[in-house]
PDB file of C-alpha atoms and ligand atoms in Angstrom:
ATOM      1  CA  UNK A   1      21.382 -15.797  16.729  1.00  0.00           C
ATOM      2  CA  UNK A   2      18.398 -13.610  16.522  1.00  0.00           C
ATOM      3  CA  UNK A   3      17.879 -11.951  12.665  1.00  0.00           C
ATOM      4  CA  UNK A   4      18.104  -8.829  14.766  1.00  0.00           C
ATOM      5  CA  UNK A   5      21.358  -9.783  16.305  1.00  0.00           C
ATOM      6  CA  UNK A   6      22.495 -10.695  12.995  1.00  0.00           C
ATOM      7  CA  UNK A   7      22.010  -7.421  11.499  1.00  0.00           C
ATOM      8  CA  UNK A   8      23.170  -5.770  15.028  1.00  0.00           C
ATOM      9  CA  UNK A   9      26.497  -3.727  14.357  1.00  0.00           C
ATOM     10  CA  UNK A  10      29.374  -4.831  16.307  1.00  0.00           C
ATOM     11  CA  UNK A  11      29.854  -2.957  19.358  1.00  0.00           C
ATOM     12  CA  UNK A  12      32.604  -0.209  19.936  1.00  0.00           C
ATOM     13  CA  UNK A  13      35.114  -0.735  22.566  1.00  0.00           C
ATOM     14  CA  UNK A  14      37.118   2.257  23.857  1.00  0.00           C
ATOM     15  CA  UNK A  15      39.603   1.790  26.466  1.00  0.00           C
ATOM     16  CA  UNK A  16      39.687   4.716  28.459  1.00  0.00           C
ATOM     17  CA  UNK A  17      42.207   5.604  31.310  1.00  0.00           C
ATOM     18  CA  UNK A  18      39.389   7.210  33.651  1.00  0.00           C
ATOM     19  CA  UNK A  19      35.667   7.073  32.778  1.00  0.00           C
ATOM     20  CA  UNK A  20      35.491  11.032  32.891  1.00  0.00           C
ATOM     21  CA  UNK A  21      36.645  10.299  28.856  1.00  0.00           C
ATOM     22  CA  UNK A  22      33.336   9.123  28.635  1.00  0.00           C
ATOM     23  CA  UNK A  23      31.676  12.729  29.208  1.00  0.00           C
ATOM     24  CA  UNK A  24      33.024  14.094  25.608  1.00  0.00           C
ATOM     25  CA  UNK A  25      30.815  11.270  24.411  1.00  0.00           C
ATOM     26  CA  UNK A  26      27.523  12.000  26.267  1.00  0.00           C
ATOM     27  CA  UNK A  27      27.479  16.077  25.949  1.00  0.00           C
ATOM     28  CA  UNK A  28      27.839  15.251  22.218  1.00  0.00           C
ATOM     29  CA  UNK A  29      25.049  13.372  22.263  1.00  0.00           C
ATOM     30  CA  UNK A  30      23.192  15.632  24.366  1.00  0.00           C
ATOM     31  CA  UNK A  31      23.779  18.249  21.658  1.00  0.00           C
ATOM     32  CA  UNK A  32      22.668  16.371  19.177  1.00  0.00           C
ATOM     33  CA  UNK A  33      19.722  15.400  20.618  1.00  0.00           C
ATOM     34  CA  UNK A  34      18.886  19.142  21.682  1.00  0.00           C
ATOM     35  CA  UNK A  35      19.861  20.266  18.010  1.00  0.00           C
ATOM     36  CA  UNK A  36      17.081  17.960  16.615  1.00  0.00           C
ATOM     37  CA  UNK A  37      14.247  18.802  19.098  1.00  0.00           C
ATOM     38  CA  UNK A  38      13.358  20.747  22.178  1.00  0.00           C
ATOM     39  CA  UNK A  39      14.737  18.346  25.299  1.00  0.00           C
ATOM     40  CA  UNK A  40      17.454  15.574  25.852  1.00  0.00           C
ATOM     41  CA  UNK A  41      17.293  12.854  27.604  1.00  0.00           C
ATOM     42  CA  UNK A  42      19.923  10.906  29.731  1.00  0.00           C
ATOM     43  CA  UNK A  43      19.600   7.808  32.148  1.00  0.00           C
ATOM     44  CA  UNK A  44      21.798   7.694  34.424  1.00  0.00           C
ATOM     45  CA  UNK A  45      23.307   4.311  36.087  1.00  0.00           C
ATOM     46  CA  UNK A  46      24.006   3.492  39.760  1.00  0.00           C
ATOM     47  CA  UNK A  47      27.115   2.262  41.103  1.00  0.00           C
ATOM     48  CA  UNK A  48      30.556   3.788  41.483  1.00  0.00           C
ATOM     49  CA  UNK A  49      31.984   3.783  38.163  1.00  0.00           C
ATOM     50  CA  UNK A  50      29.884   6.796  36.542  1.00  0.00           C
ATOM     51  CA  UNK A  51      31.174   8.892  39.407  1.00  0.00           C
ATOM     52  CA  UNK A  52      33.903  10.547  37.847  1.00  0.00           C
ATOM     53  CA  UNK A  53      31.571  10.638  34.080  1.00  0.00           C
ATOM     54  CA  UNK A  54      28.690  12.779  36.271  1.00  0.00           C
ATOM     55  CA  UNK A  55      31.663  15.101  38.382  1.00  0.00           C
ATOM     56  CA  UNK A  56      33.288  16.074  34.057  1.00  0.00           C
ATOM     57  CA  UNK A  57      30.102  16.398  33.285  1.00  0.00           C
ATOM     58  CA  UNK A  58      29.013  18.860  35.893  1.00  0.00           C
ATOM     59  CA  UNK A  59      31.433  21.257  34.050  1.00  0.00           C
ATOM     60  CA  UNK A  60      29.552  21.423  30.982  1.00  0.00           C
ATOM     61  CA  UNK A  61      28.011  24.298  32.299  1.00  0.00           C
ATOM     62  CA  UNK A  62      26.557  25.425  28.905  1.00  0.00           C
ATOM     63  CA  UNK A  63      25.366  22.658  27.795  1.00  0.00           C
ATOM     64  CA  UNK A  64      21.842  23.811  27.612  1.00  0.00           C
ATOM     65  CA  UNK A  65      20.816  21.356  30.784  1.00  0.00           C
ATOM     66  CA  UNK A  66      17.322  23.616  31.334  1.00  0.00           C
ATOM     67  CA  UNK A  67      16.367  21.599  28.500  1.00  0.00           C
ATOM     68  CA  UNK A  68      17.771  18.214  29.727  1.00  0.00           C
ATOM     69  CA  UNK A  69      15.632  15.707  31.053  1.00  0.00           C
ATOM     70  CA  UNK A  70      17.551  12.919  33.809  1.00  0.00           C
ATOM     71  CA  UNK A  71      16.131   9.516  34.394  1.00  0.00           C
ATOM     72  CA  UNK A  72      17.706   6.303  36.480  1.00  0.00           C
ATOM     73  CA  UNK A  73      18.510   2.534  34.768  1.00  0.00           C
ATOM     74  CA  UNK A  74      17.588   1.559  37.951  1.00  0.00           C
ATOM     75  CA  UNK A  75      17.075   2.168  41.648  1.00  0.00           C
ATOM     76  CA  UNK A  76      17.633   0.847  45.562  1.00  0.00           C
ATOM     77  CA  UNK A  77      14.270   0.801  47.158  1.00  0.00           C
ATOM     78  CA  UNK A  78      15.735   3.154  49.977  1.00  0.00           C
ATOM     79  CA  UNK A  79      14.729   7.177  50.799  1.00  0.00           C
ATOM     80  CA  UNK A  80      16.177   9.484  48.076  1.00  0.00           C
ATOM     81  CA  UNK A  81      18.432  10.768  51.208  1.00  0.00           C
ATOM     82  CA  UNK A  82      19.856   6.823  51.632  1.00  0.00           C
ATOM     83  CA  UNK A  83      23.965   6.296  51.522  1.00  0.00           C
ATOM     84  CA  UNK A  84      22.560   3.601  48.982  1.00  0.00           C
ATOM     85  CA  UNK A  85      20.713   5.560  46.853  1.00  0.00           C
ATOM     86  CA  UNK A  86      21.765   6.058  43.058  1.00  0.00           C
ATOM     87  CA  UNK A  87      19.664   9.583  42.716  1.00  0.00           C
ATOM     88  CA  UNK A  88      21.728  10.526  45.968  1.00  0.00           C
ATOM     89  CA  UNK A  89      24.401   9.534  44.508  1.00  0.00           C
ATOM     90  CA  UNK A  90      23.929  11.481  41.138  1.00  0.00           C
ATOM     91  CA  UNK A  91      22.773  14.433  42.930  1.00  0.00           C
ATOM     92  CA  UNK A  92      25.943  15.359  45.089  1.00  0.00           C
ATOM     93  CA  UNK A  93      28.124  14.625  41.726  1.00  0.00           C
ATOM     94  CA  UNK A  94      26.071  15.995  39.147  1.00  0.00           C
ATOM     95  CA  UNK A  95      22.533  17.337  40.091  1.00  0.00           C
ATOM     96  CA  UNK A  96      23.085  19.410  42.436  1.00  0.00           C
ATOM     97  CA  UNK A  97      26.308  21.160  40.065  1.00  0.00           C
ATOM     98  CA  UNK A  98      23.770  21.315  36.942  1.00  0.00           C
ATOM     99  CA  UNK A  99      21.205  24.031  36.233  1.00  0.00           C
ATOM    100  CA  UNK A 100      18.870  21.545  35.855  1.00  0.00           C
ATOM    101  CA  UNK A 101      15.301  22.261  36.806  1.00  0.00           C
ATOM    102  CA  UNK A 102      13.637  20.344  39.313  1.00  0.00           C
ATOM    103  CA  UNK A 103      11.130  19.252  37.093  1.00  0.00           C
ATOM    104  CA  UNK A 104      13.271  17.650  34.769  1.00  0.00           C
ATOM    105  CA  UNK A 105      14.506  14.974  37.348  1.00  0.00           C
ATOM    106  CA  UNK A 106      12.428  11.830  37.058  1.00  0.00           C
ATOM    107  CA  UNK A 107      13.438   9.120  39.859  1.00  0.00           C
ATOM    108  CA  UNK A 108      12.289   6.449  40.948  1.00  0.00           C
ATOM    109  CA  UNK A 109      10.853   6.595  44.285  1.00  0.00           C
ATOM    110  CA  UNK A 110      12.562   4.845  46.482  1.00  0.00           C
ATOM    111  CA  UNK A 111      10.768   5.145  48.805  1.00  0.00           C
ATOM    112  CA  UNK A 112       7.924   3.546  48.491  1.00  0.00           C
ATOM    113  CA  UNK A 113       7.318  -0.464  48.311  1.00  0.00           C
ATOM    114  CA  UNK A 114       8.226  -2.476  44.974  1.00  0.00           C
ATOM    115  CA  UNK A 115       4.596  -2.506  43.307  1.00  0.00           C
ATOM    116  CA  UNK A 116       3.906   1.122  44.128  1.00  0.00           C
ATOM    117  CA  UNK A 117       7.723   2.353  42.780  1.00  0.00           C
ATOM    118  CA  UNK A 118       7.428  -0.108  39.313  1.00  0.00           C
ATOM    119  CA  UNK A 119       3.822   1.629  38.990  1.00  0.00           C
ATOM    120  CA  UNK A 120       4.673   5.335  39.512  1.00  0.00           C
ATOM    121  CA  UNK A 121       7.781   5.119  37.252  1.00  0.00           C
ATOM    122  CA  UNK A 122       5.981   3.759  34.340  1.00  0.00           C
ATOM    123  CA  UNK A 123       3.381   6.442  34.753  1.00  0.00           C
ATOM    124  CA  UNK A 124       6.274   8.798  34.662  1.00  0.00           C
ATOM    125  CA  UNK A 125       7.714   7.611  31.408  1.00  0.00           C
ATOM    126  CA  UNK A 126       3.953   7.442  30.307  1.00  0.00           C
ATOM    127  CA  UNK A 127       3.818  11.014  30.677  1.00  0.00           C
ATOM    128  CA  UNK A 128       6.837  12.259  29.852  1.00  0.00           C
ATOM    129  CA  UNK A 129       6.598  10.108  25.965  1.00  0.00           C
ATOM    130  CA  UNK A 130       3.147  11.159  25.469  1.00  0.00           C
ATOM    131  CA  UNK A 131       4.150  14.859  26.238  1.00  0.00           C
ATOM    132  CA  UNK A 132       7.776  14.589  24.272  1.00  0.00           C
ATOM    133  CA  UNK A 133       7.874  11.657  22.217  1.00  0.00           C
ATOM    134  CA  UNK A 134       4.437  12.195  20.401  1.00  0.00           C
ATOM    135  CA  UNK A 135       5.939   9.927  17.609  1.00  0.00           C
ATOM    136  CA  UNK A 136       6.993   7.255  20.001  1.00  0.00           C
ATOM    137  CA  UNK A 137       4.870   3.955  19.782  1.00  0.00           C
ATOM    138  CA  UNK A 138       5.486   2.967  22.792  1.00  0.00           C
ATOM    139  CA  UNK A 139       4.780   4.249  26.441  1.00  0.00           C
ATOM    140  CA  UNK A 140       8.003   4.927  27.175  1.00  0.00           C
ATOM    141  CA  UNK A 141      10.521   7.424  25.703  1.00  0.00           C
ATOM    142  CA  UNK A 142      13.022   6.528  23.454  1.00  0.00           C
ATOM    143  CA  UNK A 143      16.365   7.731  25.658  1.00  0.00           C
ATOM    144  CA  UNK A 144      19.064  10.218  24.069  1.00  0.00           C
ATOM    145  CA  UNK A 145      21.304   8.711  25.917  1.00  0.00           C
ATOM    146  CA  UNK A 146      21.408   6.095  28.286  1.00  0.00           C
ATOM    147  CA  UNK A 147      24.336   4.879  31.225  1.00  0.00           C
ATOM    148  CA  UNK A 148      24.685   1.262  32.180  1.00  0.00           C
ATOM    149  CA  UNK A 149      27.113  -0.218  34.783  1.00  0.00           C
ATOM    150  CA  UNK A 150      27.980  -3.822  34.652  1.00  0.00           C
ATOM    151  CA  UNK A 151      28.842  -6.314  37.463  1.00  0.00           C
ATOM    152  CA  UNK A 152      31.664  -8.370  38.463  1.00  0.00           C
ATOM    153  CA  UNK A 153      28.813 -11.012  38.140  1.00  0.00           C
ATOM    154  CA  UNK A 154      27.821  -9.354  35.122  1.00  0.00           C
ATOM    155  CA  UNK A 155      24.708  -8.114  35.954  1.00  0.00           C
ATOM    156  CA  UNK A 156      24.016  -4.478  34.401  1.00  0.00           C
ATOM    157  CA  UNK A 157      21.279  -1.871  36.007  1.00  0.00           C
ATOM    158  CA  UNK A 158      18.808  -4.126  37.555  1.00  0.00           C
ATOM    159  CA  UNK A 159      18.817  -7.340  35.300  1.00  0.00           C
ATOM    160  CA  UNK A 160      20.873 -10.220  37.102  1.00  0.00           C
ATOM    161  CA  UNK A 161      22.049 -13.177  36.076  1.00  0.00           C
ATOM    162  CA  UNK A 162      19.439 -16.078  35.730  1.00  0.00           C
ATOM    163  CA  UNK A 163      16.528 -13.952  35.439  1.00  0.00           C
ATOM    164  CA  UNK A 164      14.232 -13.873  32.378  1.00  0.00           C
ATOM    165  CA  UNK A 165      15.848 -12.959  29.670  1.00  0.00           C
ATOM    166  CA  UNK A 166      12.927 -11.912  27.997  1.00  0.00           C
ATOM    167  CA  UNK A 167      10.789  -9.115  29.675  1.00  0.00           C
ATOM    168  CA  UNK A 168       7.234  -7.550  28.318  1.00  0.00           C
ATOM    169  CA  UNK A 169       7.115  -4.692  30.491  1.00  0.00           C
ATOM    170  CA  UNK A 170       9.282  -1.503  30.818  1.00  0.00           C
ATOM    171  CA  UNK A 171       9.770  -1.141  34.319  1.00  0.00           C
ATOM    172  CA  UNK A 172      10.005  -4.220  37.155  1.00  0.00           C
ATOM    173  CA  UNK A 173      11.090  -4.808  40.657  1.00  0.00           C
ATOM    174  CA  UNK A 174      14.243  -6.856  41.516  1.00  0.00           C
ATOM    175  CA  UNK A 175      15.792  -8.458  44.341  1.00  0.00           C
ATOM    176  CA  UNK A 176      19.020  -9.451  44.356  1.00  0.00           C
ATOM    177  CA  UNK A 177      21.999  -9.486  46.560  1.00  0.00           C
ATOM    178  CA  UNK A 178      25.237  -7.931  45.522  1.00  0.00           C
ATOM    179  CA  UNK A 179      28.553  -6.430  46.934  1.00  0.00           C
ATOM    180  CA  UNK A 180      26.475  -5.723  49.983  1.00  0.00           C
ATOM    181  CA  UNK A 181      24.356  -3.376  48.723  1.00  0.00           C
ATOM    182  CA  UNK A 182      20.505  -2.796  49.079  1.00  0.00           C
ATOM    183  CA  UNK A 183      18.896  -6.259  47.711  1.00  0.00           C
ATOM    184  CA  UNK A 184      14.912  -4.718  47.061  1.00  0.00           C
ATOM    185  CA  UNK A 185      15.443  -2.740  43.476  1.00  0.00           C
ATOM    186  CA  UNK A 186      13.514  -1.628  40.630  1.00  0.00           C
ATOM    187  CA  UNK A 187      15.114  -1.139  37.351  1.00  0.00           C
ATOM    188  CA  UNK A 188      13.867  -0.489  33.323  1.00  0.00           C
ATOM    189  CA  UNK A 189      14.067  -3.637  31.011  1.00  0.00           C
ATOM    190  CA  UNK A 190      15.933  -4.305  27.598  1.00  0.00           C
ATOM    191  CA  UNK A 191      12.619  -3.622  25.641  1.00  0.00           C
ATOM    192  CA  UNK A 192      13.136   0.358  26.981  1.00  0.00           C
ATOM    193  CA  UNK A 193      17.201   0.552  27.088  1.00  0.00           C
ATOM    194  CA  UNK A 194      16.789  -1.092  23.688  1.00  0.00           C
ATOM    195  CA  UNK A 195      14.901   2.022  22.152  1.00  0.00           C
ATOM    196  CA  UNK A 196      17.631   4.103  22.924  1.00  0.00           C
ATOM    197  CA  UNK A 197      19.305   6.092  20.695  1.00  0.00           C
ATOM    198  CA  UNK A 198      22.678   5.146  22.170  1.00  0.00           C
ATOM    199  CA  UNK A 199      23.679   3.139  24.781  1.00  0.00           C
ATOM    200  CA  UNK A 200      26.885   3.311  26.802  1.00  0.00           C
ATOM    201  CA  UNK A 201      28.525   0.986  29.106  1.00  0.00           C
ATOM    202  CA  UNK A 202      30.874   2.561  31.791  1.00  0.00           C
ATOM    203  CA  UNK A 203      33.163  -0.736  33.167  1.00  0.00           C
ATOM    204  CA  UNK A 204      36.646  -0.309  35.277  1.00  0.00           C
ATOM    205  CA  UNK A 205      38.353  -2.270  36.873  1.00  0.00           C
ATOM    206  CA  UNK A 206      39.891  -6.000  36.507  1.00  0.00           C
ATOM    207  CA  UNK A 207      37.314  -7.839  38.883  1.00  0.00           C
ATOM    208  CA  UNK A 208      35.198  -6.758  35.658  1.00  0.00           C
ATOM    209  CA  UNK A 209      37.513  -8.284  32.897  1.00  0.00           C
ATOM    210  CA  UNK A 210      35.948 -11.530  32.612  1.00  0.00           C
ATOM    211  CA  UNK A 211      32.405 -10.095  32.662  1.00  0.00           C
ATOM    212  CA  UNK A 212      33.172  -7.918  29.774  1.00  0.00           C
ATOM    213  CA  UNK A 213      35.367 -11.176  27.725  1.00  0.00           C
ATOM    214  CA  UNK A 214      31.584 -13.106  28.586  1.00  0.00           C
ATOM    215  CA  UNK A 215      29.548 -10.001  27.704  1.00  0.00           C
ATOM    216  CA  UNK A 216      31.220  -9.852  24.192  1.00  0.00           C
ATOM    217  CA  UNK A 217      32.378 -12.951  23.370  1.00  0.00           C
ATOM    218  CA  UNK A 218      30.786 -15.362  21.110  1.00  0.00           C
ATOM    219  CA  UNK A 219      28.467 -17.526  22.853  1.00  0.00           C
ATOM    220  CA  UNK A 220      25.184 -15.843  23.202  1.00  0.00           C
ATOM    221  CA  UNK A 221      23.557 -16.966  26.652  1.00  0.00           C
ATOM    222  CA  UNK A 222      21.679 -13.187  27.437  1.00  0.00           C
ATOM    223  CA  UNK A 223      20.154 -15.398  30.628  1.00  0.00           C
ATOM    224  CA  UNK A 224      23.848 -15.907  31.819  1.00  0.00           C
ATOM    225  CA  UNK A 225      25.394 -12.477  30.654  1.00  0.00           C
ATOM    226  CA  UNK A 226      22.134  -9.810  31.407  1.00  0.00           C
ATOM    227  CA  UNK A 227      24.298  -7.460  28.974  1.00  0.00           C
ATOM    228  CA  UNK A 228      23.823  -9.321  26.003  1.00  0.00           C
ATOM    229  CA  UNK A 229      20.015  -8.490  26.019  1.00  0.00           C
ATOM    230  CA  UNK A 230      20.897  -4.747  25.428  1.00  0.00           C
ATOM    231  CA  UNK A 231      20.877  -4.309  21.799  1.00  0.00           C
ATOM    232  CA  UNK A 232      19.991  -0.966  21.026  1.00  0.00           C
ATOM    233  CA  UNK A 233      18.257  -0.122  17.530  1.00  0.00           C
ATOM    234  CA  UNK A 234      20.199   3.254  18.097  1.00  0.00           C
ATOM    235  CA  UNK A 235      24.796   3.181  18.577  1.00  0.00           C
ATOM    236  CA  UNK A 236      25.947   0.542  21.639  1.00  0.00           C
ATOM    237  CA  UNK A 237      29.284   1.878  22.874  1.00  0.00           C
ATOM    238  CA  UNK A 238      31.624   0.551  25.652  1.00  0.00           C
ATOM    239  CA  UNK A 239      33.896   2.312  27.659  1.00  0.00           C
ATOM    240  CA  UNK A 240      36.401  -0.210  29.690  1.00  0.00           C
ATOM    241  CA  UNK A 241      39.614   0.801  31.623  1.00  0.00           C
ATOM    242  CA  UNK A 242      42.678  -0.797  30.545  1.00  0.00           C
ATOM    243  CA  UNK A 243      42.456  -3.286  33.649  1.00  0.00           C
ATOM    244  CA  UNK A 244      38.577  -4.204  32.147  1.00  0.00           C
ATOM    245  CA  UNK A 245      39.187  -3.857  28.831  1.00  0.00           C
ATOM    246  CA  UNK A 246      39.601  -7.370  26.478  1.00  0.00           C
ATOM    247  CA  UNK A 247      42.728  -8.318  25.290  1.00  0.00           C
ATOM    248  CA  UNK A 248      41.410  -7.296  21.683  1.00  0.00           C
ATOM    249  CA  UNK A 249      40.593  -3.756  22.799  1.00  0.00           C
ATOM    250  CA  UNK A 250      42.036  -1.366  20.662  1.00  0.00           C
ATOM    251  CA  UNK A 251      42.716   1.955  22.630  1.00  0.00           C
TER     252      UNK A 251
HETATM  253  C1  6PG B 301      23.254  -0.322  40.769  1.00  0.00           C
HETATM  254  C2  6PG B 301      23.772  -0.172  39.363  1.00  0.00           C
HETATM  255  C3  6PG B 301      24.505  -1.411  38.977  1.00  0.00           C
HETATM  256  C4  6PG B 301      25.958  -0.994  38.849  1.00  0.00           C
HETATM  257  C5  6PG B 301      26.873  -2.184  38.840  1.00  0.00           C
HETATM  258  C6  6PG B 301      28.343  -1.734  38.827  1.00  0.00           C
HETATM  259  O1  6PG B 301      22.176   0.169  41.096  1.00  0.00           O
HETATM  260  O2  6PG B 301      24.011  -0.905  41.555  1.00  0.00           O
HETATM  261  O3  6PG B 301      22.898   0.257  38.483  1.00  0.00           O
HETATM  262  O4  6PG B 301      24.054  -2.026  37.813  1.00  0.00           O
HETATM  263  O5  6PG B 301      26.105  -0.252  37.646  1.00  0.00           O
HETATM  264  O6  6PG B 301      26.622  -2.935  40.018  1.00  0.00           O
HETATM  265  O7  6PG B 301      28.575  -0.999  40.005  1.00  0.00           O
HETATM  266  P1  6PG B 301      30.006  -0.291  40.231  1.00  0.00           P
HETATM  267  O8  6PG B 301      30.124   0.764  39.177  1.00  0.00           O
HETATM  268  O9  6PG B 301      29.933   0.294  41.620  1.00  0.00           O
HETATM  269  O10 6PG B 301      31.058  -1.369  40.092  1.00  0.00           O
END
């Protein structure tokens, strides 16, 4: 174990009976963040489990989301209008219900081919810490808030099981089949989702269970279990489902 896992605090587990329970979580957060400065920031994860997280969170309609800045954990390499894409996806259940300016959604293009996508969404967290994040060291924000999924395979945004664990740049293109949905991706790595400020992890269902018992349990292997590299300096939270959640769980 790392010195910084040792000094990592445990993670929370709350077993929720619908993800939406997660959305009390994130507007706090939100708030907090736009208390303490002038924007928020949220990344947002693909997948369906956020679904009904982004549709309670639509109806935070005073939220202040003018001043709320949306990025993804990762992306399809499809057209933004693509069944498989996760800004489609957050669009029809969130975007699109949100007064959120146009200019506050940063996505990764989909549409164009890995190395041009990986390129063009660095720039765009470039910009966007240089303009926001003047005291960030690195060029990439450090996230308000940021969504993860995980796999029945355990995988979580972009980062799949067997791949480096270790990863010196922020953004990288992955390919990698799974539950039949678009293989060519490009997702952020553990050294940006680890600046965050808080990270959450939305899980349901029991095809998950033993996923989440690997992701948490006690033998460290963040090659095997891609969810064990995200150790945020900033709060680590998990939301399960009672038919994910580990036997120890406390609700
Ligand atoms: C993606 C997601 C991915 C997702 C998990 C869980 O682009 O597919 O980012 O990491 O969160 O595969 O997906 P479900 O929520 O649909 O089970």
């Amino acid at each position: 174990m790392t010195e910084h896992e040792e000094t990592m605090p445990a993670p929370q587990v709350r077993v929720v009976t619908d993800m939406a329970e997660a959305a009390g979580y994130v507007v706090a957060a939100l708030q907090d963040a736009l208390a303490a400065g002038e924007v928020a920031t949220l990344v947002l994860s693909g997948g369906m489990t956020p679904q009904p997280l982004y549709a309670r969170l639509a109806e935070a309609a005073d939220l202040g989301w003018e001043h709320v800045h949306v990025f993804w954990g990762d992306e399809r390499l499809v057209p933004p209008d693509d069944p498989g894409s996760n800004y489609a996806a957050a669009r029809e259940a969130l975007l699109d219900r949100v007064p959120l300016p146009e200019a506050n959604i940063h996505r990764i293009k989909g549409e164009l081919d890995e190395v041009a996508a990986v390129a063009d969404y660095a720039e765009q967290l470039r910009r966007f810490a240089q303009r926001h994040d003047a005291g960030c060291p690195s060029p990439w924000p450090r996230f308000d808030v940021v969504l993860l999924g995980l796999g029945a395979d355990g995988h979580t945004a972009s980062l799949f099981p067997g791949s480096p664990a270790e990863c010196v740049v922020p953004v990288m293109a992955v390919t990698a089949d799974y539950a039949g949905r678009p293989a060519r991706r490009v997702t952020l790595t553990p050294i940006v989702f680890n600046h965050a400020r808080r990270v959450a992890f939305l899980v349901s269902g029991a095809d998950k269970a033993a996923a989440v018992v690997a992701a948490l349990g006690p033998a460290r292997d963040p090659e095997r279990y891609p969810a064990q590299r995200i150790q945020p300096e900033g709060e680590l939270v998990w939301f399960v489902d009672k038919a994910a959640a580990p036997e120890r769980a406390e609700d």
